[in-house]
PDB file of C-alpha atoms in Angstrom:
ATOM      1  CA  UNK A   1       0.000   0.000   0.000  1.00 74.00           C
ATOM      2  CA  UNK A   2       0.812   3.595   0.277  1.00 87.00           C
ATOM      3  CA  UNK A   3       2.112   5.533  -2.887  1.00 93.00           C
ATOM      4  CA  UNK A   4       4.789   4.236  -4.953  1.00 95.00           C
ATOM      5  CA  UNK A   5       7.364   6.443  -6.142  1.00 96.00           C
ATOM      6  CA  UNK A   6       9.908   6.495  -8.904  1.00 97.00           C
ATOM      7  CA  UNK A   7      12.730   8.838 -10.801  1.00 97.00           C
ATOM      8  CA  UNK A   8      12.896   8.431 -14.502  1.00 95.00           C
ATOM      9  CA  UNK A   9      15.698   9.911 -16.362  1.00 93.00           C
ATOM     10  CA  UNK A  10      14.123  12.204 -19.132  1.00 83.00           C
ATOM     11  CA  UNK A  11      16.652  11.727 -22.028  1.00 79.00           C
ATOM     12  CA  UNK A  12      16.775   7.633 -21.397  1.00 83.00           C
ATOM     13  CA  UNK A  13      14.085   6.782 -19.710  1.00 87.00           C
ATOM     14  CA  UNK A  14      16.094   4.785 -16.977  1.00 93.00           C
ATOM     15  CA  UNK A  15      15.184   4.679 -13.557  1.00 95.00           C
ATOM     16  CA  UNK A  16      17.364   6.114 -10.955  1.00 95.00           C
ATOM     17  CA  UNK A  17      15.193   5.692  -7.731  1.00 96.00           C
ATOM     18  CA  UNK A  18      12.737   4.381  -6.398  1.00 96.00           C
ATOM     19  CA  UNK A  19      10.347   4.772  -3.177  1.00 96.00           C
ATOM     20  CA  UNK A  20       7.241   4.323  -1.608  1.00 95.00           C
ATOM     21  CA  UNK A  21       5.403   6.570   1.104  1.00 94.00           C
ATOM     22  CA  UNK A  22       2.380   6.257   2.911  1.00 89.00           C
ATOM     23  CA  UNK A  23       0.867   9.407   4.378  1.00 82.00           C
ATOM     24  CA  UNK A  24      -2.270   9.918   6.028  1.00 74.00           C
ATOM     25  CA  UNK A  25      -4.858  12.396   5.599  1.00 62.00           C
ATOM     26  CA  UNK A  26      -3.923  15.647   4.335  1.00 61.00           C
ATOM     27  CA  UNK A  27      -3.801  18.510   7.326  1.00 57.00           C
ATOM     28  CA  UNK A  28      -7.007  19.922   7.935  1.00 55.00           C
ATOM     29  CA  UNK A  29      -6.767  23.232   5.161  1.00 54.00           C
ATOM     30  CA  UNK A  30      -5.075  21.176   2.710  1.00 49.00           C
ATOM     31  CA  UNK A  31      -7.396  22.394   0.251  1.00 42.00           C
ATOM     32  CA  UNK A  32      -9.812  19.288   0.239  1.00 35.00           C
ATOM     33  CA  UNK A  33     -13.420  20.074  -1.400  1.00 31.00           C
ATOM     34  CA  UNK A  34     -15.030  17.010  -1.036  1.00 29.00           C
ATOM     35  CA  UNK A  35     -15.471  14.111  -3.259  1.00 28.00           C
ATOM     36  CA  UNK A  36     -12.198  12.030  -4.788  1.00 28.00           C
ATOM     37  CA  UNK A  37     -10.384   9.842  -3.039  1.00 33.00           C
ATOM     38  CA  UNK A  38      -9.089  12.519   0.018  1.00 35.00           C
ATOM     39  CA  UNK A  39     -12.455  14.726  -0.163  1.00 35.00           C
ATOM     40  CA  UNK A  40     -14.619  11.499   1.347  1.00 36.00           C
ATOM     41  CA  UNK A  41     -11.944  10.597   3.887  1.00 41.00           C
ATOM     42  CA  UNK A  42     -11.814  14.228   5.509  1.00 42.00           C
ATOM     43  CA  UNK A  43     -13.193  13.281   9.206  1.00 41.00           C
ATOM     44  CA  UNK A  44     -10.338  11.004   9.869  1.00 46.00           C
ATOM     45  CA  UNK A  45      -7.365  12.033  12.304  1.00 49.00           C
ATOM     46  CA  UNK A  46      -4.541  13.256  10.375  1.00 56.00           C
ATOM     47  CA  UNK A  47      -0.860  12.251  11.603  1.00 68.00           C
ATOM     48  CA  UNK A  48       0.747  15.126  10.727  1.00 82.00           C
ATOM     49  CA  UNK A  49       4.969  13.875  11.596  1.00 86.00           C
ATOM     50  CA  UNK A  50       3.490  11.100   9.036  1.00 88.00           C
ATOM     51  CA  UNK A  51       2.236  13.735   6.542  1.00 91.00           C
ATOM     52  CA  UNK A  52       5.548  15.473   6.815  1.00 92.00           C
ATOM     53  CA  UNK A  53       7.909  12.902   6.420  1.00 93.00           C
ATOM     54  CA  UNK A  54       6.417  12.146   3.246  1.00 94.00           C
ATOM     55  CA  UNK A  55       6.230  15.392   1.897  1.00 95.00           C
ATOM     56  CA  UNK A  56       9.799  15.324   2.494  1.00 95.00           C
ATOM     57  CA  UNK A  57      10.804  12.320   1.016  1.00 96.00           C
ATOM     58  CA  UNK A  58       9.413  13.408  -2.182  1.00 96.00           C
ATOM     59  CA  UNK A  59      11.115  16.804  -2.030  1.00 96.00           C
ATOM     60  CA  UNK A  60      13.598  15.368  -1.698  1.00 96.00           C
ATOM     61  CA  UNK A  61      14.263  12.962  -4.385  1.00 96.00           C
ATOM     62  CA  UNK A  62      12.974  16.124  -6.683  1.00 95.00           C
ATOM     63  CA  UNK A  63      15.809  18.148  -5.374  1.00 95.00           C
ATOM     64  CA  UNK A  64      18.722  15.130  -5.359  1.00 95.00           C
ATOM     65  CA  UNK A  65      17.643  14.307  -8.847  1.00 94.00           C
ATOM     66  CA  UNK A  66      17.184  17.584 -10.410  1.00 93.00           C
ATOM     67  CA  UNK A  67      13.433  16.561 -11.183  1.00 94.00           C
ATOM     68  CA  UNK A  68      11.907  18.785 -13.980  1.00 93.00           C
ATOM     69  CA  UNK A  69       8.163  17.917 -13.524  1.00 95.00           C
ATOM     70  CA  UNK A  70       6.399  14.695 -11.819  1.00 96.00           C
ATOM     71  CA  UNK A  71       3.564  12.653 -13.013  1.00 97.00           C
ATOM     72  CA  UNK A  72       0.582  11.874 -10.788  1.00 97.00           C
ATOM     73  CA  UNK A  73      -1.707   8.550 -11.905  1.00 95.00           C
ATOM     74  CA  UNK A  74      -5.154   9.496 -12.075  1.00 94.00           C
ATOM     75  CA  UNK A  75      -6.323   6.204 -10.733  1.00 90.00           C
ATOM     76  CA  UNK A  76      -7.443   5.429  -6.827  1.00 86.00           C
ATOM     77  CA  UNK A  77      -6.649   8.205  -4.206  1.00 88.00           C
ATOM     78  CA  UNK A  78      -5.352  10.390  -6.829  1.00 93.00           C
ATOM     79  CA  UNK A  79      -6.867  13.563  -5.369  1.00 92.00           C
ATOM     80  CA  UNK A  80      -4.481  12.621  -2.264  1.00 91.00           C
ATOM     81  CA  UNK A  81      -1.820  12.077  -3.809  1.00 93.00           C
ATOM     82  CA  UNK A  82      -1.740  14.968  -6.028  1.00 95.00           C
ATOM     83  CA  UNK A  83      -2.248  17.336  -2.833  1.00 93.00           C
ATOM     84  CA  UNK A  84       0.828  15.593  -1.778  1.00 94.00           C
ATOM     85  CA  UNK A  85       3.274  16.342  -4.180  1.00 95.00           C
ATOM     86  CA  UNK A  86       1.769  20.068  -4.091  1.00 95.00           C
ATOM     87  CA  UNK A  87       3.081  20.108  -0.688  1.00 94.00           C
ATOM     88  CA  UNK A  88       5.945  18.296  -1.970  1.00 95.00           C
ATOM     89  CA  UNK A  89       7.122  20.475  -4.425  1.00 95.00           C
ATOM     90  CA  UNK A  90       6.308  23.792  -2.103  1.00 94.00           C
ATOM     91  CA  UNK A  91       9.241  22.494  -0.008  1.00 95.00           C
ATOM     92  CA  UNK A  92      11.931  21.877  -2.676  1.00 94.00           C
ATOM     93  CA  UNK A  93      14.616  24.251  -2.504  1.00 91.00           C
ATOM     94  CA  UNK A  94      13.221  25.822  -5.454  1.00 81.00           C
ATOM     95  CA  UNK A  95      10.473  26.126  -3.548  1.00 78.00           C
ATOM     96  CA  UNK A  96       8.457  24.928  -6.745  1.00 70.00           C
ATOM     97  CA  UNK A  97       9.930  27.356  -8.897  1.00 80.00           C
ATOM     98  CA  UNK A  98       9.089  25.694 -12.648  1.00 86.00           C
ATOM     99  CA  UNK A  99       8.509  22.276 -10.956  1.00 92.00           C
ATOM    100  CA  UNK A 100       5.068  21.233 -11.847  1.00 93.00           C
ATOM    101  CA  UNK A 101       3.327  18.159 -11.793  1.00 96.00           C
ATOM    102  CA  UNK A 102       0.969  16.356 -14.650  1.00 96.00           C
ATOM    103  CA  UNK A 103      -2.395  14.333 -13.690  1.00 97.00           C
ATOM    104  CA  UNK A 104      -1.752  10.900 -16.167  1.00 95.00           C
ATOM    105  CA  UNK A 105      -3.491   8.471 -17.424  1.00 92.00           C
ATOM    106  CA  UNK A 106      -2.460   5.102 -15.412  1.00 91.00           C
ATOM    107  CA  UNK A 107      -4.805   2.581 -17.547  1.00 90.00           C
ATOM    108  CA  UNK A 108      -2.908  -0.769 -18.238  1.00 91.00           C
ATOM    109  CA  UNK A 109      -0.042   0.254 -15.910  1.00 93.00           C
ATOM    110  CA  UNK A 110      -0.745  -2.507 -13.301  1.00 92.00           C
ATOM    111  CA  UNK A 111      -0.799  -5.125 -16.419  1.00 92.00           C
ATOM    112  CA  UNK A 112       2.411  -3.701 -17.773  1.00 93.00           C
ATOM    113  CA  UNK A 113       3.988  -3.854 -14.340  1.00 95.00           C
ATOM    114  CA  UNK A 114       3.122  -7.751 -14.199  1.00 94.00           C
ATOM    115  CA  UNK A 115       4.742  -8.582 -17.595  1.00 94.00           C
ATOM    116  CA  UNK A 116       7.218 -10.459 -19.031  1.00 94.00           C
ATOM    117  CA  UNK A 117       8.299  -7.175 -20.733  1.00 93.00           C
ATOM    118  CA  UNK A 118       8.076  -5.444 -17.674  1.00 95.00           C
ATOM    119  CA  UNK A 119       9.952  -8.086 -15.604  1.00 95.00           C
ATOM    120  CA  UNK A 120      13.257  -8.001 -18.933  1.00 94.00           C
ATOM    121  CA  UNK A 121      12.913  -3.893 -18.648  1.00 93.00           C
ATOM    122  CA  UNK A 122      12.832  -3.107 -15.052  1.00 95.00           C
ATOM    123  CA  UNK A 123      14.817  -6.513 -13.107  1.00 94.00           C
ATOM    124  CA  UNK A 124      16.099  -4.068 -10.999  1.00 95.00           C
ATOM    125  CA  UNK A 125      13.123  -2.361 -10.120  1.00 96.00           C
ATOM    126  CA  UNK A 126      10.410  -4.649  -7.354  1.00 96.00           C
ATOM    127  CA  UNK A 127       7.292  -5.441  -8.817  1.00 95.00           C
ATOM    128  CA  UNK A 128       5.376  -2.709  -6.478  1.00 95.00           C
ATOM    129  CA  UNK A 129       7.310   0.144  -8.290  1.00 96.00           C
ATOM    130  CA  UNK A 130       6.999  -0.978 -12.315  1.00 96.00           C
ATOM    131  CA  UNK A 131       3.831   1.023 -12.623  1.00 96.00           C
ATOM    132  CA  UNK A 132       4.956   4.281 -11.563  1.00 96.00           C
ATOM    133  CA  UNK A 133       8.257   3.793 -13.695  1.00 96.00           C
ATOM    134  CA  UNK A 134       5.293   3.299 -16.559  1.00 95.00           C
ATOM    135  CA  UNK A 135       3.384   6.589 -15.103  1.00 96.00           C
ATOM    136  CA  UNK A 136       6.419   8.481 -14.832  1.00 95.00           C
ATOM    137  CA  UNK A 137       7.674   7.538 -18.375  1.00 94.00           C
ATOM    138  CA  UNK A 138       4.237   8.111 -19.997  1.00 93.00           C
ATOM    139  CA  UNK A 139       4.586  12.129 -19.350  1.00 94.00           C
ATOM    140  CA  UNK A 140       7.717  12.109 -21.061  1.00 89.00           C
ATOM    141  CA  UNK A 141       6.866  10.045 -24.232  1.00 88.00           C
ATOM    142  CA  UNK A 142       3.132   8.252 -24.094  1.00 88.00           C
ATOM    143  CA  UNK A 143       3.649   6.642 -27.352  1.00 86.00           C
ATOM    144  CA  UNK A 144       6.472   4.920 -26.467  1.00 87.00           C
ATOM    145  CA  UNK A 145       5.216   3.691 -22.946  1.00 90.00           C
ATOM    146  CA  UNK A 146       1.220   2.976 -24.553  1.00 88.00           C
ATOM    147  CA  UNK A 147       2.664   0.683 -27.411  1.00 87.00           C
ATOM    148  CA  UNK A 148       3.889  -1.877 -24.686  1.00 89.00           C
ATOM    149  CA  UNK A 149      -0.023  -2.659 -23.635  1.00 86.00           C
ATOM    150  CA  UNK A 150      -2.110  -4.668 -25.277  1.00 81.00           C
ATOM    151  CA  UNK A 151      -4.728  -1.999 -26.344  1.00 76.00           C
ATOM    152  CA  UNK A 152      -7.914  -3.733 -25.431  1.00 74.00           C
ATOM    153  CA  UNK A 153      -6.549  -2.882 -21.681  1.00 79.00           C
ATOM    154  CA  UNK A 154      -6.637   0.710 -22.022  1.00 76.00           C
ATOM    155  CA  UNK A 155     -10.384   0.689 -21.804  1.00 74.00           C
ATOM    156  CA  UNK A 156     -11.255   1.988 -25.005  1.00 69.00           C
ATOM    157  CA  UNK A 157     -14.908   2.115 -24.257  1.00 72.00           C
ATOM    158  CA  UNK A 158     -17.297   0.415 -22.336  1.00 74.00           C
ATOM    159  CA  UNK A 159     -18.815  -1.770 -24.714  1.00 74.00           C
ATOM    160  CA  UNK A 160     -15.727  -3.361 -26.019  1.00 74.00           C
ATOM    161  CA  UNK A 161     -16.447  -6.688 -23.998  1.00 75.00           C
ATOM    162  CA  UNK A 162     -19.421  -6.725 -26.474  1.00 78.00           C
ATOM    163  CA  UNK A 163     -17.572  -6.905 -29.830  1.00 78.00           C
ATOM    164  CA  UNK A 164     -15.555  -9.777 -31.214  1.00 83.00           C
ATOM    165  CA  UNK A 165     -12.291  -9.902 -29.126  1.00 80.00           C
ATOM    166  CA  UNK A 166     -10.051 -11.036 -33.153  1.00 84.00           C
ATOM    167  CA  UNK A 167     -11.830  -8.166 -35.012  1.00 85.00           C
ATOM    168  CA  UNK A 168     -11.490  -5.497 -32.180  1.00 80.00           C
ATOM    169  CA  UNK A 169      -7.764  -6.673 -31.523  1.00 80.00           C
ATOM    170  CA  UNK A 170      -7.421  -6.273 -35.239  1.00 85.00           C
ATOM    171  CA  UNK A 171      -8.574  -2.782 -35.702  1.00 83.00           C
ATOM    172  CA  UNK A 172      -6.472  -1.795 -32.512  1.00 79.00           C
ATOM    173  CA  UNK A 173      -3.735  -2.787 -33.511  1.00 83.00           C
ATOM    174  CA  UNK A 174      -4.053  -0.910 -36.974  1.00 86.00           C
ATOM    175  CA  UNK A 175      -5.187   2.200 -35.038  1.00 85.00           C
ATOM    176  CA  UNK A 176      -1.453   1.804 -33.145  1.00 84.00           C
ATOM    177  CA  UNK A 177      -0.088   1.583 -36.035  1.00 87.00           C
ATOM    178  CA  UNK A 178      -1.737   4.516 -37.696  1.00 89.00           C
ATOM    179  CA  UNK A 179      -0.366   6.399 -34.628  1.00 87.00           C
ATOM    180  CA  UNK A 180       3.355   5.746 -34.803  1.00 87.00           C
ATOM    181  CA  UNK A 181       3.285   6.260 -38.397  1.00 87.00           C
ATOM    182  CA  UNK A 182       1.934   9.444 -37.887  1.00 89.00           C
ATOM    183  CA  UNK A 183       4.297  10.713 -34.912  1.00 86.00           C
ATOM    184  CA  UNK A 184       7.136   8.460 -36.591  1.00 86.00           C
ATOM    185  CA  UNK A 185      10.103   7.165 -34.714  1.00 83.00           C
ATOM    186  CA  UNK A 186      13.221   7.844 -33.613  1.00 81.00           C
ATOM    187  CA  UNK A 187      15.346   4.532 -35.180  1.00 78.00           C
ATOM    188  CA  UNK A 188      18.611   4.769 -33.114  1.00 76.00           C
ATOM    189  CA  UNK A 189      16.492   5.085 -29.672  1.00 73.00           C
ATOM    190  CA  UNK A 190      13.397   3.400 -30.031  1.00 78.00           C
ATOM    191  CA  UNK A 191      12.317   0.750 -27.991  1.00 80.00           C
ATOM    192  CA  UNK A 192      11.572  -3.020 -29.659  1.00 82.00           C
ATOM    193  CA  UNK A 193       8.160  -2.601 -28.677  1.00 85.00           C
ATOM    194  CA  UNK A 194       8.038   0.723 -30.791  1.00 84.00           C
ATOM    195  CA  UNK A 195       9.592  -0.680 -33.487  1.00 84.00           C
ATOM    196  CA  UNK A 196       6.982  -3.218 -33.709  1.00 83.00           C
ATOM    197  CA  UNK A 197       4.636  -1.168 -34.425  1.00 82.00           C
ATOM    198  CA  UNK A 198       6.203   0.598 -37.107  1.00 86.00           C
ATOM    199  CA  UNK A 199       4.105  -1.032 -40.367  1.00 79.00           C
ATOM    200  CA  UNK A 200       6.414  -3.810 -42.269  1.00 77.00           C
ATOM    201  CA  UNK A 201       8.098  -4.322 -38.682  1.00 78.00           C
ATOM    202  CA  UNK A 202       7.824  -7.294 -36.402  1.00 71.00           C
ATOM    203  CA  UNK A 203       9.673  -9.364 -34.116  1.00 71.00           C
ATOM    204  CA  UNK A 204      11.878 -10.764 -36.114  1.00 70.00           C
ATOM    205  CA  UNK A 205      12.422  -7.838 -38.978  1.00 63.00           C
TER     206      UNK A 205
END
C-alpha cells in the first residue's frame, strides 16, 4: 500500500530511484473540497509527523535528482496524492519554482507492471514500483510507454467486452499503427516494442 514512487531519467528513460510513502490524511486546510479519493476521507485524524515525512521524502528525491516535472496517476486516491506532491514540491529548494506536476493516465499500468516485458525492462526495479516507472515515463513520451499494452486494456470504451475480441484486436492494432506512423520514430532510440509497431516491422524484422 501507500504511494509508490519512482525517478525516470528524461533523455533515457532509466530509472534512478525508487520509493514508496504512505501518508495519512492531508492537514485539515489542505485544500480538500469534497469528493475524490481525500475529499470522502476528511473526518479522519490526520498524523501530521506522518504527513511530513512524506512530503519530504518526495522533495527530496525532486531536489537530489534535479526533477523537472512529476507525473501523478489518475487512478485510486489520486486527489491525495496529487495534494501531496503540491506540498511536496512547495518544499523543494526551489520552492516549486518551474517544478510542476501532470495528472496521467495510469490505464494498463498494473498489467504492464506484471509482464514479461516489464519483468526483462525493469529486473532491478520490485514489482510494487513498475507502474509508476510506466506513469512516470508516460509524461515524457506516451507513445512509447502505450505501445507496450495490449490496447484492449486501455479501456477503449465500455462496450468493447461486447464486440468480437479477433476483429477489435485487429482494428487496434491498426489504429497503433496509424499512430506511430503518424508521430514516426526515432530509429537509433526506439524501444523493440516501438519498433513493432512501425508497419512492415515485427519481431523478427
Amino acid at each position: 500500500h501507500g504511494h509508490k514512487l519512482a525517478v525516470v531519467s528524461a533523455g533515457t528513460a532509466s530509472v534512478t530511484a525508487h520509493a514508496t510513502v504512505k501518508p495519512p490524511l492531508p492537514p485539515r486546510g489542505s485544500g480538500s473540497s469534497g469528493g475524490g479519493a481525500g475529499g470522502s476521507r476528511g473526518s479522519g485524524v490526520h498524523d501530521g509527523a506522518a504527513w511530513d515525512e512524506a512530503v519530504r521524502v518526495i522533495a527530496e528525491l525532486c531536489d537530489s535528482h534535479g526533477v523537472g516535472a512529476v507525473a501523478v496517476g489518475d487512478g485510486q486516491n489520486s486527489r491525495e496524492a496529487q495534494r501531496l506532491v503540491a506540498a511536496a514540491i512547495a518544499a523543494t529548494r526551489r520552492g516549486g519554482g518551474r517544478l510542476r506536476y501532470a495528472v496521467v493516465r495510469e490505464n494498463g499500468a498494473s498489467i504492464y507492471s506484471a509482464s514479461d516485458l516489464a519483468a526483462a525492462e525493469l529486473g532491478d526495479v520490485p514489482l510494487q514500483h513498475r507502474a509508476a516507472v510506466s506513469i512516470a515515463r508516460r509524461l515524457a513520451d506516451p507513445l512509447s510507454e502505450f505501445v507496450k499494452i495490449e490496447p484492449a486494456a486501455l479501456g477503449v470504451g465500455m462496450y468493447q467486452r461486447d464486440l468480437p475480441a479477433k476483429e477489435l484486436g485487429a482494428r487496434l492494432d491498426a489504429a497503433v499503427e496509424d499512430a506511430v506512423a503518424a508521430v514516426g520514430v526515432e530509429v537509433n532510440g526506439a524501444s523493440p516494442s516501438l519498433l513493432q509497431r512501425v508497419a512492415g516491422l515485427n519481431r523478427k524484422i
